[in-house]
JSON list of C-alpha atoms in Angstrom, two decimals:
[
{"chain": "A", "resi": 1, "resn": "LEU", "atom": "CA", "xyz": [20.80, -31.87, -8.79]},
{"chain": "A", "resi": 2, "resn": "ALA", "atom": "CA", "xyz": [22.41, -29.08, -10.75]},
{"chain": "A", "resi": 3, "resn": "GLY", "atom": "CA", "xyz": [21.30, -25.48, -10.69]},
{"chain": "A", "resi": 4, "resn": "THR", "atom": "CA", "xyz": [22.38, -21.97, -11.37]},
{"chain": "A", "resi": 5, "resn": "ARG", "atom": "CA", "xyz": [23.30, -19.78, -8.47]},
{"chain": "A", "resi": 6, "resn": "ILE", "atom": "CA", "xyz": [23.09, -16.04, -8.97]},
{"chain": "A", "resi": 7, "resn": "ILE", "atom": "CA", "xyz": [25.38, -14.12, -6.66]},
{"chain": "A", "resi": 8, "resn": "CYS", "atom": "CA", "xyz": [24.94, -10.35, -6.19]},
{"chain": "A", "resi": 9, "resn": "ASP", "atom": "CA", "xyz": [26.97, -8.17, -3.89]},
{"chain": "A", "resi": 10, "resn": "ARG", "atom": "CA", "xyz": [25.38, -5.82, -1.37]},
{"chain": "A", "resi": 11, "resn": "LYS", "atom": "CA", "xyz": [26.40, -2.63, -3.19]},
{"chain": "A", "resi": 12, "resn": "PHE", "atom": "CA", "xyz": [24.71, -3.76, -6.44]},
{"chain": "A", "resi": 13, "resn": "LEU", "atom": "CA", "xyz": [21.47, -4.65, -4.65]},
{"chain": "A", "resi": 14, "resn": "LEU", "atom": "CA", "xyz": [21.38, -1.30, -2.84]},
{"chain": "A", "resi": 15, "resn": "GLU", "atom": "CA", "xyz": [21.89, 0.52, -6.16]},
{"chain": "A", "resi": 16, "resn": "CYS", "atom": "CA", "xyz": [19.02, -1.46, -7.73]},
{"chain": "A", "resi": 17, "resn": "LYS", "atom": "CA", "xyz": [16.68, -0.11, -5.06]},
{"chain": "A", "resi": 18, "resn": "ASN", "atom": "CA", "xyz": [16.89, 3.36, -6.60]},
{"chain": "A", "resi": 19, "resn": "SER", "atom": "CA", "xyz": [16.45, 2.19, -10.19]},
{"chain": "A", "resi": 20, "resn": "PRO", "atom": "CA", "xyz": [13.34, 3.45, -12.06]},
{"chain": "A", "resi": 21, "resn": "ALA", "atom": "CA", "xyz": [12.63, -0.15, -13.08]},
{"chain": "A", "resi": 22, "resn": "ALA", "atom": "CA", "xyz": [12.39, -1.13, -9.41]},
{"chain": "A", "resi": 23, "resn": "ARG", "atom": "CA", "xyz": [9.71, 1.52, -8.77]},
{"chain": "A", "resi": 24, "resn": "THR", "atom": "CA", "xyz": [7.21, 0.31, -11.37]},
{"chain": "A", "resi": 25, "resn": "PRO", "atom": "CA", "xyz": [5.42, -3.05, -11.35]},
{"chain": "A", "resi": 26, "resn": "PRO", "atom": "CA", "xyz": [5.98, -5.44, -14.25]},
{"chain": "A", "resi": 27, "resn": "CYS", "atom": "CA", "xyz": [3.57, -4.90, -17.16]},
{"chain": "A", "resi": 28, "resn": "CYS", "atom": "CA", "xyz": [2.11, -8.42, -17.05]},
{"chain": "A", "resi": 29, "resn": "LEU", "atom": "CA", "xyz": [1.69, -8.66, -13.27]},
{"chain": "A", "resi": 30, "resn": "PRO", "atom": "CA", "xyz": [-1.81, -9.97, -12.46]},
{"chain": "A", "resi": 31, "resn": "GLN", "atom": "CA", "xyz": [-4.06, -7.81, -10.29]},
{"chain": "A", "resi": 32, "resn": "THR", "atom": "CA", "xyz": [-4.54, -9.73, -7.05]},
{"chain": "A", "resi": 33, "resn": "PRO", "atom": "CA", "xyz": [-6.63, -7.81, -4.49]},
{"chain": "A", "resi": 34, "resn": "GLY", "atom": "CA", "xyz": [-4.76, -7.52, -1.22]},
{"chain": "A", "resi": 35, "resn": "VAL", "atom": "CA", "xyz": [-1.44, -8.58, -2.77]},
{"chain": "A", "resi": 36, "resn": "THR", "atom": "CA", "xyz": [-0.59, -6.48, -5.83]},
{"chain": "A", "resi": 37, "resn": "SER", "atom": "CA", "xyz": [-3.39, -3.95, -5.29]},
{"chain": "A", "resi": 38, "resn": "LEU", "atom": "CA", "xyz": [-5.54, -2.84, -2.37]},
{"chain": "A", "resi": 39, "resn": "ALA", "atom": "CA", "xyz": [-8.24, -5.29, -1.41]},
{"chain": "A", "resi": 40, "resn": "GLN", "atom": "CA", "xyz": [-11.72, -4.16, -2.46]},
{"chain": "A", "resi": 41, "resn": "SER", "atom": "CA", "xyz": [-12.90, -4.24, 1.14]},
{"chain": "A", "resi": 42, "resn": "SER", "atom": "CA", "xyz": [-9.96, -1.98, 2.07]},
{"chain": "A", "resi": 43, "resn": "LEU", "atom": "CA", "xyz": [-11.07, 0.54, -0.54]},
{"chain": "A", "resi": 44, "resn": "VAL", "atom": "CA", "xyz": [-14.60, 0.54, 0.87]},
{"chain": "A", "resi": 45, "resn": "LYS", "atom": "CA", "xyz": [-13.25, 1.04, 4.40]},
{"chain": "A", "resi": 46, "resn": "LEU", "atom": "CA", "xyz": [-11.03, 3.91, 3.24]},
{"chain": "A", "resi": 47, "resn": "GLU", "atom": "CA", "xyz": [-14.03, 5.63, 1.63]},
{"chain": "A", "resi": 48, "resn": "GLU", "atom": "CA", "xyz": [-16.11, 5.17, 4.80]},
{"chain": "A", "resi": 49, "resn": "LEU", "atom": "CA", "xyz": [-13.32, 6.65, 6.97]},
{"chain": "A", "resi": 50, "resn": "LYS", "atom": "CA", "xyz": [-12.93, 9.58, 4.58]},
{"chain": "A", "resi": 51, "resn": "GLU", "atom": "CA", "xyz": [-16.68, 10.31, 4.70]},
{"chain": "A", "resi": 52, "resn": "ARG", "atom": "CA", "xyz": [-16.71, 10.01, 8.49]},
{"chain": "A", "resi": 53, "resn": "ASN", "atom": "CA", "xyz": [-13.76, 12.42, 8.83]},
{"chain": "A", "resi": 54, "resn": "GLU", "atom": "CA", "xyz": [-15.40, 14.91, 6.48]},
{"chain": "A", "resi": 55, "resn": "SER", "atom": "CA", "xyz": [-18.66, 14.79, 8.42]},
{"chain": "A", "resi": 56, "resn": "GLN", "atom": "CA", "xyz": [-16.81, 15.30, 11.72]},
{"chain": "A", "resi": 57, "resn": "GLU", "atom": "CA", "xyz": [-15.00, 18.32, 10.29]},
{"chain": "A", "resi": 58, "resn": "ALA", "atom": "CA", "xyz": [-18.35, 19.78, 9.21]},
{"chain": "A", "resi": 59, "resn": "MET", "atom": "CA", "xyz": [-19.68, 19.53, 12.80]},
{"chain": "A", "resi": 60, "resn": "PRO", "atom": "CA", "xyz": [-16.84, 20.76, 15.04]},
{"chain": "A", "resi": 61, "resn": "GLY", "atom": "CA", "xyz": [-19.07, 21.20, 18.14]},
{"chain": "A", "resi": 62, "resn": "GLU", "atom": "CA", "xyz": [-19.84, 17.51, 18.55]},
{"chain": "A", "resi": 63, "resn": "GLN", "atom": "CA", "xyz": [-17.59, 15.05, 20.29]},
{"chain": "A", "resi": 64, "resn": "PRO", "atom": "CA", "xyz": [-16.57, 12.07, 18.09]},
{"chain": "A", "resi": 65, "resn": "ARG", "atom": "CA", "xyz": [-18.01, 8.77, 19.18]},
{"chain": "A", "resi": 66, "resn": "PRO", "atom": "CA", "xyz": [-15.61, 5.83, 19.49]},
{"chain": "A", "resi": 67, "resn": "THR", "atom": "CA", "xyz": [-16.34, 3.15, 16.92]},
{"chain": "A", "resi": 68, "resn": "ALA", "atom": "CA", "xyz": [-15.22, -0.46, 16.79]},
{"chain": "A", "resi": 69, "resn": "LEU", "atom": "CA", "xyz": [-13.40, -1.59, 13.66]}
]
């Protein structure tokens, strides 16, 4: 079996980390919930937590109830 081996030194790889191209996803990357984007259920949970926090801030006299996740 023949193949091509790409060898990069450590300094080059560390410099690539700060490249603008490394900070943006590829243009043709598919949207996979939970992998390349937040899972839809995660978005719903984030909204619920945000609403719960806002309602607790509106009622400062009440003690927050522990909730199971």
